[in-house]
PDB file of C-alpha atoms (C1' of nucleotides) in Angstrom:
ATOM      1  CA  UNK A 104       0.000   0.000   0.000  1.00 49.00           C
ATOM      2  CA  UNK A 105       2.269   2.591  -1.377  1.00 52.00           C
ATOM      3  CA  UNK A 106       1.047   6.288  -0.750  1.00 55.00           C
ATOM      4  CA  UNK A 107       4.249   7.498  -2.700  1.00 49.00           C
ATOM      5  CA  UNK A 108       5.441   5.572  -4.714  1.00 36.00           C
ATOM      6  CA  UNK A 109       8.361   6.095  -7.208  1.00 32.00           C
ATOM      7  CA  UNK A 110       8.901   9.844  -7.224  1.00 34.00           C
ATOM      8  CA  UNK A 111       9.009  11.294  -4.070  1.00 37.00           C
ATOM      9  CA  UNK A 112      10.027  15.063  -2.582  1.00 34.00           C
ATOM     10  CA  UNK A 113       8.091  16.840  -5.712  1.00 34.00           C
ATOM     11  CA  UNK A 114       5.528  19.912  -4.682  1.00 30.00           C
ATOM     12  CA  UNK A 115       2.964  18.535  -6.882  1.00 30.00           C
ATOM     13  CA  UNK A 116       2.063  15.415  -8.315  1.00 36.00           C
ATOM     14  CA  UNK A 117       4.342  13.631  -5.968  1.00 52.00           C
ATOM     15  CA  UNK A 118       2.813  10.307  -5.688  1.00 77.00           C
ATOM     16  CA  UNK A 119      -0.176   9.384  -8.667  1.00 76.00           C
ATOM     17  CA  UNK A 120      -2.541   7.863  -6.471  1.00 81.00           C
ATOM     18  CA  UNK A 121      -2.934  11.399  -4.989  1.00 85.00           C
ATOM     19  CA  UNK A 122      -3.690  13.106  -7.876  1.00 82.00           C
ATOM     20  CA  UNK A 123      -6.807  10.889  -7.870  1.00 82.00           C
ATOM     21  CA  UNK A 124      -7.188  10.797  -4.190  1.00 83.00           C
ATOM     22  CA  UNK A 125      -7.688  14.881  -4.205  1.00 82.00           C
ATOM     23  CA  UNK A 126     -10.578  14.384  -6.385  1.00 84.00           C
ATOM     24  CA  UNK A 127     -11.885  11.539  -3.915  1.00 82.00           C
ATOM     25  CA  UNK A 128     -11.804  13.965  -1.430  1.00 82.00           C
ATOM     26  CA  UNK A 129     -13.301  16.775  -3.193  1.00 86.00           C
ATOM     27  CA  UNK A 130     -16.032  18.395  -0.877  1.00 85.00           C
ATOM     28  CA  UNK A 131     -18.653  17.757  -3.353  1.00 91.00           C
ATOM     29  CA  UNK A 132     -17.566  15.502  -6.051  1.00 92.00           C
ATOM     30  CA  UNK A 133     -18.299  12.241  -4.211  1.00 90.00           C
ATOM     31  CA  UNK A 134     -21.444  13.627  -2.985  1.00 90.00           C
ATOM     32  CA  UNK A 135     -22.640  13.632  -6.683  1.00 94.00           C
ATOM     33  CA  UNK A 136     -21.227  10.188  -7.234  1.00 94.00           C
ATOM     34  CA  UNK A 137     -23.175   9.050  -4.483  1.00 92.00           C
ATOM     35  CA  UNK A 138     -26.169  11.065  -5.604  1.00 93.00           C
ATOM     36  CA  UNK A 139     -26.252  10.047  -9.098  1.00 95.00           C
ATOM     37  CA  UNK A 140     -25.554   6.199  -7.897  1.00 94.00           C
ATOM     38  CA  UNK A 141     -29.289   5.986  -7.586  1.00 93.00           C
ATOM     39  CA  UNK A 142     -29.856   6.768 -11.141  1.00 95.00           C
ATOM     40  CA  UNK A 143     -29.244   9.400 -14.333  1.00 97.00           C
ATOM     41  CA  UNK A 144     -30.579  12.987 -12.957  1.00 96.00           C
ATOM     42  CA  UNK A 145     -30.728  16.018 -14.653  1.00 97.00           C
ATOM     43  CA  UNK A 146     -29.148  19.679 -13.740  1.00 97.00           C
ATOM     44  CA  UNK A 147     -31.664  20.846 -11.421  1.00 96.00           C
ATOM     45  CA  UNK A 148     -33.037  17.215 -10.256  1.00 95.00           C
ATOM     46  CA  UNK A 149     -29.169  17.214  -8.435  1.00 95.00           C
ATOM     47  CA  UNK A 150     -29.580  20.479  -7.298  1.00 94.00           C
ATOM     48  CA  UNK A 151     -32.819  19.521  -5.316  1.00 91.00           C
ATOM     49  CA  UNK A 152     -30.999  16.404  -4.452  1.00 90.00           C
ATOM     50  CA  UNK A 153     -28.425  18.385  -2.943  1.00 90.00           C
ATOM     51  CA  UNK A 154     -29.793  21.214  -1.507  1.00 87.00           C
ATOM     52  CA  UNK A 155     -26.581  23.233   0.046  1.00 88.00           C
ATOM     53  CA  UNK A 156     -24.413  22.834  -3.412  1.00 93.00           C
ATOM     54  CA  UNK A 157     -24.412  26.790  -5.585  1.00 95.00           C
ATOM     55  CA  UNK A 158     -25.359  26.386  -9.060  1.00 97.00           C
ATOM     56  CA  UNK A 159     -21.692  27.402  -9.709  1.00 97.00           C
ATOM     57  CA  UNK A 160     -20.073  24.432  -7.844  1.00 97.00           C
ATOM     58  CA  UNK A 161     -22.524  22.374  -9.229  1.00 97.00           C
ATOM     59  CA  UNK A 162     -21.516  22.785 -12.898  1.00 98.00           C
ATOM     60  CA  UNK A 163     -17.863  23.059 -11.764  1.00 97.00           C
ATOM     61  CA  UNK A 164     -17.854  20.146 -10.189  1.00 97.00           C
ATOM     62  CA  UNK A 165     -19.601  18.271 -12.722  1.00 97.00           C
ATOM     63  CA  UNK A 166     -17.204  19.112 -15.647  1.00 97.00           C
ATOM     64  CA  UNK A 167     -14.544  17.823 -13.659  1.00 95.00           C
ATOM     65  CA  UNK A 168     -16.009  14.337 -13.260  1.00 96.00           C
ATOM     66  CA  UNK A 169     -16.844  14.528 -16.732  1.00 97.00           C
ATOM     67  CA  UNK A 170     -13.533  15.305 -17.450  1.00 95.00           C
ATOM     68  CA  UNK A 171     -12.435  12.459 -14.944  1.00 95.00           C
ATOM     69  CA  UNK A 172     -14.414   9.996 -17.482  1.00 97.00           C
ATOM     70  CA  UNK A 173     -16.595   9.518 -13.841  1.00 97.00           C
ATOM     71  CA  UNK A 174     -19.864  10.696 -15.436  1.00 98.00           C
ATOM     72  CA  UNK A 175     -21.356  11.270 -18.377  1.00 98.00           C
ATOM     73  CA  UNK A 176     -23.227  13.912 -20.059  1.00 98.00           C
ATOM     74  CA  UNK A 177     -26.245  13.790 -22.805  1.00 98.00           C
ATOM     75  CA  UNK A 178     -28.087  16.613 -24.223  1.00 97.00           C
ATOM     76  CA  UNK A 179     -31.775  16.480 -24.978  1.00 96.00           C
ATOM     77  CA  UNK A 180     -32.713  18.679 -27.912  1.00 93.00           C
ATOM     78  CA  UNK A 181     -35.930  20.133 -26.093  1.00 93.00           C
ATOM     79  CA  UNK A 182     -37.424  23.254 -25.559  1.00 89.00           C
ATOM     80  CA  UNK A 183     -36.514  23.912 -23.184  1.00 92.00           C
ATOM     81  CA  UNK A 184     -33.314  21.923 -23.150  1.00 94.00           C
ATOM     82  CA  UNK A 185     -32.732  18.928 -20.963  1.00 97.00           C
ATOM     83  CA  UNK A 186     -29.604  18.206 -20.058  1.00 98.00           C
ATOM     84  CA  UNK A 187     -28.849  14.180 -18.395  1.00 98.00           C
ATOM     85  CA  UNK A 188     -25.582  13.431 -15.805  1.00 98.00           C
ATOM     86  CA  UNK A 189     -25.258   9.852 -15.391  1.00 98.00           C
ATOM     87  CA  UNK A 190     -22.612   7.460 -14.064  1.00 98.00           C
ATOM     88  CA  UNK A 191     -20.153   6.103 -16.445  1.00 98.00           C
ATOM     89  CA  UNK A 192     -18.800   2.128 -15.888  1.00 98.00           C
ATOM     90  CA  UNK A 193     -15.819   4.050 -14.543  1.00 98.00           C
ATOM     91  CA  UNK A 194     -17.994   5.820 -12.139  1.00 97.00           C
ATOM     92  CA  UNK A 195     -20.314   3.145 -11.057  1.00 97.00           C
ATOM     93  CA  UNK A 196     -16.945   0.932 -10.051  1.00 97.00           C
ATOM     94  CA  UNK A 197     -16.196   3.622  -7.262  1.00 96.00           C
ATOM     95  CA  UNK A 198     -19.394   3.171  -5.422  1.00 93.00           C
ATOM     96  CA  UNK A 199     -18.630   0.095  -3.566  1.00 94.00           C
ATOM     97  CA  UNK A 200     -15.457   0.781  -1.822  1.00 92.00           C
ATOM     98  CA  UNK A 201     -16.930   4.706  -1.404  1.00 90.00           C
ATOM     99  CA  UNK A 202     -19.929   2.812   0.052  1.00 90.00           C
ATOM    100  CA  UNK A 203     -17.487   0.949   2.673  1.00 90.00           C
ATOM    101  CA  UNK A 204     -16.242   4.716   3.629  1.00 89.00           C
ATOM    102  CA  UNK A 205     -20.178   5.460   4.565  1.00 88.00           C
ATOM    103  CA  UNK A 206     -20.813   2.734   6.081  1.00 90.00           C
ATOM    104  CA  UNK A 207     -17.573   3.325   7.837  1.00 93.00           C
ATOM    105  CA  UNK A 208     -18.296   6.364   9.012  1.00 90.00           C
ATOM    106  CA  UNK A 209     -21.886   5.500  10.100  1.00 88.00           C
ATOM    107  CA  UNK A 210     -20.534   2.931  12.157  1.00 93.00           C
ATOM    108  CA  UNK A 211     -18.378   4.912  14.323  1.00 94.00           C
ATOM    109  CA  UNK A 212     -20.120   8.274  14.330  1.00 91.00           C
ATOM    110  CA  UNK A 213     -20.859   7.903  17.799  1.00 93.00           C
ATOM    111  CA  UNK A 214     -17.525   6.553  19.061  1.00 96.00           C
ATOM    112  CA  UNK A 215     -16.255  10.228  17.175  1.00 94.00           C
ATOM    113  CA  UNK A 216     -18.208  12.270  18.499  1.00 92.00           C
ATOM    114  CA  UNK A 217     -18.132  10.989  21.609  1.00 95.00           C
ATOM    115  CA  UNK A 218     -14.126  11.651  21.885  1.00 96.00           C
ATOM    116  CA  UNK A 219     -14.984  14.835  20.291  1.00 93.00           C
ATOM    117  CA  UNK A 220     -16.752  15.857  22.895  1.00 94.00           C
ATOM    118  CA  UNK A 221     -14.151  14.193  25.914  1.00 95.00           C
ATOM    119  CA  UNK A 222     -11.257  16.300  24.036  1.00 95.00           C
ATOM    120  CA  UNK A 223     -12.750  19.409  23.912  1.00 92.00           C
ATOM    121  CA  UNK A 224     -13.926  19.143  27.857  1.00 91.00           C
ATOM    122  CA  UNK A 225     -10.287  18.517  28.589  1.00 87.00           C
ATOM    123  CA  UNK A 226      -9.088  21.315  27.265  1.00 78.00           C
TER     124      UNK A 226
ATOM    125  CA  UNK B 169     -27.094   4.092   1.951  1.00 49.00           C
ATOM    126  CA  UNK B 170     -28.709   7.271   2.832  1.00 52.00           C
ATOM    127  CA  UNK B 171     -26.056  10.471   2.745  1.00 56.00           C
ATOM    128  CA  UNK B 172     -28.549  13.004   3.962  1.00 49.00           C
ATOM    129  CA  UNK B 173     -30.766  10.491   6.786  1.00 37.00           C
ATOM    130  CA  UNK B 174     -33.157  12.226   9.087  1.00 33.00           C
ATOM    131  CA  UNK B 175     -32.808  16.221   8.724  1.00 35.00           C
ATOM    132  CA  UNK B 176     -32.308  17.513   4.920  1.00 37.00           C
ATOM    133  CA  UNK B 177     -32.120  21.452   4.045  1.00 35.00           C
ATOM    134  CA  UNK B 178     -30.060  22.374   7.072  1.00 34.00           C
ATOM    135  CA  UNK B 179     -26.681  24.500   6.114  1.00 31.00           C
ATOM    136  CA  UNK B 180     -24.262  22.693   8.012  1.00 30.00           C
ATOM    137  CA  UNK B 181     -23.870  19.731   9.568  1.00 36.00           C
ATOM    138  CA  UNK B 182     -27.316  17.946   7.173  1.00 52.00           C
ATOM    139  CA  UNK B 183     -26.179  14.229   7.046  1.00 77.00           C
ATOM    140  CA  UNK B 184     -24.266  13.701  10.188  1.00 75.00           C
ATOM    141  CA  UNK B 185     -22.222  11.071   8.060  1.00 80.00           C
ATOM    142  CA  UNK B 186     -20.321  14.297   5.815  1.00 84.00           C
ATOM    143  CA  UNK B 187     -19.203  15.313   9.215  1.00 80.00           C
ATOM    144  CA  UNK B 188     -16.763  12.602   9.195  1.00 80.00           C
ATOM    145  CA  UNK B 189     -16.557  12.060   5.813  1.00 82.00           C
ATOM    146  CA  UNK B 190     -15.645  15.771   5.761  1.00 81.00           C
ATOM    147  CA  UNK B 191     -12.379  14.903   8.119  1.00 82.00           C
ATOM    148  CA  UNK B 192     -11.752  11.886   5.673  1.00 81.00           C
ATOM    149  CA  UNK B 193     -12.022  14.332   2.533  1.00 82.00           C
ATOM    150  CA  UNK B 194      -9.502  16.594   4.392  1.00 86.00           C
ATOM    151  CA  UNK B 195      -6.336  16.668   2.217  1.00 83.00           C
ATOM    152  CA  UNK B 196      -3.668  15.837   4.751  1.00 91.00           C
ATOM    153  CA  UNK B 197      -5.740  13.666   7.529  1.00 92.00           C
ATOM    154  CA  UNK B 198      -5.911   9.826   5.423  1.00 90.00           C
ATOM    155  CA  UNK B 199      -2.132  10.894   3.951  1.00 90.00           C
ATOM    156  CA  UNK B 200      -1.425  11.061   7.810  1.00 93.00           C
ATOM    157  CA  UNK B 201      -3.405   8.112   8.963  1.00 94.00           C
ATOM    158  CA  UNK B 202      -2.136   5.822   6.184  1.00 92.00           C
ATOM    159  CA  UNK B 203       1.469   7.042   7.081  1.00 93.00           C
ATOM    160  CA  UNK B 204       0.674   6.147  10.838  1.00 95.00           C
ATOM    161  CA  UNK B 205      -0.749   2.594   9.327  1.00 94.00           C
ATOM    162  CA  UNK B 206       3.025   1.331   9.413  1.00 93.00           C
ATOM    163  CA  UNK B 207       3.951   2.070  12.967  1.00 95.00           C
ATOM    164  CA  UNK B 208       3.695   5.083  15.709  1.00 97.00           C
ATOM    165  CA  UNK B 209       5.750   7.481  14.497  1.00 96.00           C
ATOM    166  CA  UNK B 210       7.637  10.749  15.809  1.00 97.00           C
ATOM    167  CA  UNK B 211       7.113  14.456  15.018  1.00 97.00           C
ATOM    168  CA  UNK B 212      10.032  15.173  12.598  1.00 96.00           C
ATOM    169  CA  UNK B 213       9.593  11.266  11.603  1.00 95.00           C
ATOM    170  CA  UNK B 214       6.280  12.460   9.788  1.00 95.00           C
ATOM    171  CA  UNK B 215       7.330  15.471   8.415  1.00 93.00           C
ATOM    172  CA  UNK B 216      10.218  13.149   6.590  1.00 91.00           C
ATOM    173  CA  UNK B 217       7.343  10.687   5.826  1.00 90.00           C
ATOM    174  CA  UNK B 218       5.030  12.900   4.179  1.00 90.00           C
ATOM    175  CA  UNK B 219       7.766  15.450   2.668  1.00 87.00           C
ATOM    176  CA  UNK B 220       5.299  18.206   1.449  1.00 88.00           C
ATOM    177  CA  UNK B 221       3.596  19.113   4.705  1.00 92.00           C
ATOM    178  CA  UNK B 222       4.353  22.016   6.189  1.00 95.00           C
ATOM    179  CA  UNK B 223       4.642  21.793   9.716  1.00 97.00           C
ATOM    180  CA  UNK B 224       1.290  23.916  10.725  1.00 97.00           C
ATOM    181  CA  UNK B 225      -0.673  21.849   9.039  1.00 96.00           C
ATOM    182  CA  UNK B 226       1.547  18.706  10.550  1.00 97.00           C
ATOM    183  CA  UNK B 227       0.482  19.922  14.036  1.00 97.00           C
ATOM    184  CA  UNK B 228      -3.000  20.852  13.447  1.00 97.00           C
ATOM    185  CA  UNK B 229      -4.114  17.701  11.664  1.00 96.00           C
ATOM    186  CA  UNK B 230      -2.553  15.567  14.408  1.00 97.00           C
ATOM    187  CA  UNK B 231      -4.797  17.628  16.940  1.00 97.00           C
ATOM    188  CA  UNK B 232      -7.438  16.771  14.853  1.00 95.00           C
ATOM    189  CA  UNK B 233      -6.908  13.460  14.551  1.00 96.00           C
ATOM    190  CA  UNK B 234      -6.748  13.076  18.390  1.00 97.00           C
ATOM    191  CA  UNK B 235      -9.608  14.899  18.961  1.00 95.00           C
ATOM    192  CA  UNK B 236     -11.240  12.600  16.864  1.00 95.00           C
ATOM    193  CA  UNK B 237     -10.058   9.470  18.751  1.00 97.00           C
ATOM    194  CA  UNK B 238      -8.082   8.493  15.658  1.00 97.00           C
ATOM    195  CA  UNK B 239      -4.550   9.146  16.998  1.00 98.00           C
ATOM    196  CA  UNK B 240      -2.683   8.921  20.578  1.00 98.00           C
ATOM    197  CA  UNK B 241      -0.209  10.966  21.792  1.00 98.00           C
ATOM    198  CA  UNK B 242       2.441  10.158  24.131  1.00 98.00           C
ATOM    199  CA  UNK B 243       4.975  11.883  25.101  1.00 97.00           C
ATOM    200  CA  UNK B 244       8.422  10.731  26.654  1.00 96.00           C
ATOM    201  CA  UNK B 245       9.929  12.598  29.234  1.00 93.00           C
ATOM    202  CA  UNK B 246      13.157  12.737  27.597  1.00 92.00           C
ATOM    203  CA  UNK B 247      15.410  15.851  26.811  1.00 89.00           C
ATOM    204  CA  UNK B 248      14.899  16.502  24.220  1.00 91.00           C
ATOM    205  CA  UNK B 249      11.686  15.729  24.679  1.00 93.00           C
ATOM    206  CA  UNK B 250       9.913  13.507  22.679  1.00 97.00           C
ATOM    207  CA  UNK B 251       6.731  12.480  21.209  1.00 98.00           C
ATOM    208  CA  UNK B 252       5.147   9.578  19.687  1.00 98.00           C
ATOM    209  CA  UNK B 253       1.624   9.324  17.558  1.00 98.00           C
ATOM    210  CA  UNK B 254      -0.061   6.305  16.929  1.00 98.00           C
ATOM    211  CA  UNK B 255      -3.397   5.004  15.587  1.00 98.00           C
ATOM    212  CA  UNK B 256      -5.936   3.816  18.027  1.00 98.00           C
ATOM    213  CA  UNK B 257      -8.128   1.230  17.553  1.00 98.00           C
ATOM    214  CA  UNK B 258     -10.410   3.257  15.888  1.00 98.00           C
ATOM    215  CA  UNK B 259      -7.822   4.619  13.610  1.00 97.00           C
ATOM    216  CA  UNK B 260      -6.582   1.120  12.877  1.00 97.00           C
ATOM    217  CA  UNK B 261     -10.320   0.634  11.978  1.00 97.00           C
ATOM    218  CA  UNK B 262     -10.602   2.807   8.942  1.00 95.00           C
ATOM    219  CA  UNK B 263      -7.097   1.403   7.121  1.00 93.00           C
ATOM    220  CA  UNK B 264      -9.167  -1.598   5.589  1.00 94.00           C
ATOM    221  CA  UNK B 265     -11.728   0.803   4.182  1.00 92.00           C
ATOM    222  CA  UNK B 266      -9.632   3.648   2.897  1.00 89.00           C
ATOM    223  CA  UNK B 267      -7.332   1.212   1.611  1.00 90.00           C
ATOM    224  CA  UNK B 268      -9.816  -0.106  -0.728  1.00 90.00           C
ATOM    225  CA  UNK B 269      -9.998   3.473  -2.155  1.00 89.00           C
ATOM    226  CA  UNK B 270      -6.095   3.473  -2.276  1.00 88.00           C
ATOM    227  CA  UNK B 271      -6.258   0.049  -4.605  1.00 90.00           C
ATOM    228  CA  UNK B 272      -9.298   1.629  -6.451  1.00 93.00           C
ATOM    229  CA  UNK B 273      -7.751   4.791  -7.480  1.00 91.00           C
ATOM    230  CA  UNK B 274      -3.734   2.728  -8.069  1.00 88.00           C
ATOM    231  CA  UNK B 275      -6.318   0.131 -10.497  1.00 93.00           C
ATOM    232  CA  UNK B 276      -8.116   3.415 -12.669  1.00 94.00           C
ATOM    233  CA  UNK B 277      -5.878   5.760 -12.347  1.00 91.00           C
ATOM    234  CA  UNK B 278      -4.718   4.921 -15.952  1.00 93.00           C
ATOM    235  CA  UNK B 279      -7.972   5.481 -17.368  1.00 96.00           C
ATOM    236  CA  UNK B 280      -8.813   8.330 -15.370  1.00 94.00           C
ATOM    237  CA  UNK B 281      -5.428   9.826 -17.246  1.00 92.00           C
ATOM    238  CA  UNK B 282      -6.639   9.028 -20.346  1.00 95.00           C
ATOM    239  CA  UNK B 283     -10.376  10.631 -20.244  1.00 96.00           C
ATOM    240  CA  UNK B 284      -8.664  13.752 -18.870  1.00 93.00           C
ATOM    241  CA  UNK B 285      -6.170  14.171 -22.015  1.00 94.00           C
ATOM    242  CA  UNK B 286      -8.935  12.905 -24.436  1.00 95.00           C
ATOM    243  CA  UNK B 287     -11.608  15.745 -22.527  1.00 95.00           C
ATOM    244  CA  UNK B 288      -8.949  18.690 -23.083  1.00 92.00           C
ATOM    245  CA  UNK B 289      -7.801  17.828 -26.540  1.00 90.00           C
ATOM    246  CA  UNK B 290     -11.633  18.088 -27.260  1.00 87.00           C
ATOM    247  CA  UNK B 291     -11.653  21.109 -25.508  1.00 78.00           C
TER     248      UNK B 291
ATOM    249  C1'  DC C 149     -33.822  24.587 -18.185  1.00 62.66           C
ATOM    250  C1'  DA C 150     -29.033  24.645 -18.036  1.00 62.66           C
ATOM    251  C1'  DG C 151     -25.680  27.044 -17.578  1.00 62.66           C
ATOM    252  C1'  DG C 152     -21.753  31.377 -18.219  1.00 62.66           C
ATOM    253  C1'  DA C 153     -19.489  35.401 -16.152  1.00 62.66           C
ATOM    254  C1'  DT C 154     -18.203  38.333 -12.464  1.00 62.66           C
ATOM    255  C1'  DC C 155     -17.376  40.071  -7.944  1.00 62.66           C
ATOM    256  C1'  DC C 156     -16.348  39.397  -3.272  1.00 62.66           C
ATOM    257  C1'  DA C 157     -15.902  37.121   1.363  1.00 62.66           C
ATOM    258  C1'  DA C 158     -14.242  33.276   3.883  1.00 62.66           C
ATOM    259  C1'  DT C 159     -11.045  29.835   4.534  1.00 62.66           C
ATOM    260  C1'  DA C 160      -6.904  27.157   3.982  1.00 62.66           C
ATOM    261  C1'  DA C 161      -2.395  26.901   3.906  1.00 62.66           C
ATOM    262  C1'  DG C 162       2.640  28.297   3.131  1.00 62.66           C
ATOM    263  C1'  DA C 163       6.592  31.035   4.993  1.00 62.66           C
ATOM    264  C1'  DT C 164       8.899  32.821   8.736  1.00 62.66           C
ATOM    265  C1'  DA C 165      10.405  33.618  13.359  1.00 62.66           C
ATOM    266  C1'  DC C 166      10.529  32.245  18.059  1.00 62.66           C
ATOM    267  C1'  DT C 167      10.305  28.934  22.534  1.00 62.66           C
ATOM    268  C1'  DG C 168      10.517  25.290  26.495  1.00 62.66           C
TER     269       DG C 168
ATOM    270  C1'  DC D 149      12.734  17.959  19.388  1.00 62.66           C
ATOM    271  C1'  DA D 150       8.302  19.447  19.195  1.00 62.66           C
ATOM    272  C1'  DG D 151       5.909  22.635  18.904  1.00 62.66           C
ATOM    273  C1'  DT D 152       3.418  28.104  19.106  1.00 62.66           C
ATOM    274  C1'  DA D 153       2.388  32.566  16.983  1.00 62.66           C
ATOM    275  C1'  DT D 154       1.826  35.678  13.354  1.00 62.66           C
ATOM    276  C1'  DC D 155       1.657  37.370   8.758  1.00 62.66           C
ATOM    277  C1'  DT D 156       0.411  36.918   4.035  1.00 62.66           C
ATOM    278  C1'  DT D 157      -0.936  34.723  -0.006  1.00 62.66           C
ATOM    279  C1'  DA D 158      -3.612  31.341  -2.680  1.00 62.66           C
ATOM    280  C1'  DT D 159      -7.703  28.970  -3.280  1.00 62.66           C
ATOM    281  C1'  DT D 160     -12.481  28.062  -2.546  1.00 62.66           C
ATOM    282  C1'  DG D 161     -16.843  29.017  -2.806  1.00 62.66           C
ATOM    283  C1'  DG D 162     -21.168  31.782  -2.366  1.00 62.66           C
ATOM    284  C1'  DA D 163     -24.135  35.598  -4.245  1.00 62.66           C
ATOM    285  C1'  DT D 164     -25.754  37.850  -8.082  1.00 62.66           C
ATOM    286  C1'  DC D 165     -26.845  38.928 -12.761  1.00 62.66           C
ATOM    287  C1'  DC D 166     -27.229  37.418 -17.496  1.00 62.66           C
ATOM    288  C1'  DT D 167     -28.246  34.215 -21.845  1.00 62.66           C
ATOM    289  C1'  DG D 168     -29.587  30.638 -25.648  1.00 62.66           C
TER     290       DG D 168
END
DNA sequence: CAGGATCCAATAAGATACTG
DNA sequence: CAGTATCTTATTGGATCCTG
């Protein structure tokens, strides 16, 4: 489980798995993955879906997964325009080990916050 | 595998889950935790480990992480003084999960690099 | 409907200098 | 060695207005 690699000691792009990693843990990007893992949406379906994202970040982050080959994007030539976000293969794959993260975290929410709250009524 | 559970709308803190996925998204805290997955480690032994940290962020993600209840501190009374970081039990919990990103992102990361150069030579 | 463009505030994070 | 404190810059992201 190599976090670095070959190259190591360069300020960017150090170790390739991080480069990929960063996207991971983009604030929102996952939240899409997740989002769209229950099926295609379209623009504003995801931005009811995920109420506290701007419009900006929303088509920001989008393009990048698109760009990541993560989703998918098909135009409908209606009036007015439709526009559908959907899951790629390469997308879909990530849901499962993401998943284990959730469930993860669901599973020891209250064991955090619990020594959360035991830190900060030490100090 | 509900992301938003009970209370949806709220600004902050919706889905208690992104609370701790949050921490997991944070740039430095898995680079640290996966570092720590080897063996406790040292102050200035991290800072070799994971070269481009600075050493603010070094220090302030380790008081994270212990506030969390995902690192221990322990310092030896020597002079100088020392002080060692390890993963708890809880900490130790989350390598088998995060690892499974690790392997998923080491297994696509060649396609990932391909849909980016194919998306900005269309671009 | 699905964005593009712009402006601005908040935050994160690097560099630097100092301490028990 | 293992930090703390401060300053400053870079990046993020929200709000707002506009368009095919």
């Amino acid at each position: 489980m190599k976090l670095w690699s070959a190259n190591v000691g360069q300020p960017v792009g150090m170790c390739p798995v991080r480069g990929v990693l960063d996207k991971i843990s983009d604030k929102w990007s996952m939240l899409l993955v997740m989002t769209l893992a229950t099926g295609p949406k379209r623009f504003n379906q995801l931005r009811r879906d995920v109420p506290d994202i701007s419009q900006k970040m929303l088509t920001q982050t989008l393009r990048d997964l698109q760009r990541d080959g993560m989703v998918s994007r098909q135009v409908f030539d209606t009036k007015p325009p439709s526009v559908e976000y959907r899951l790629t293969p390469l997308g879909e794959s990530i849901i499962l080990p993401f998943g284990h993260l959730i469930a993860w975290a669901n599973e020891h929410l209250p064991t955090i916050d619990q020594a959360r709250t035991e830190f900060d009524k030490a100090a």
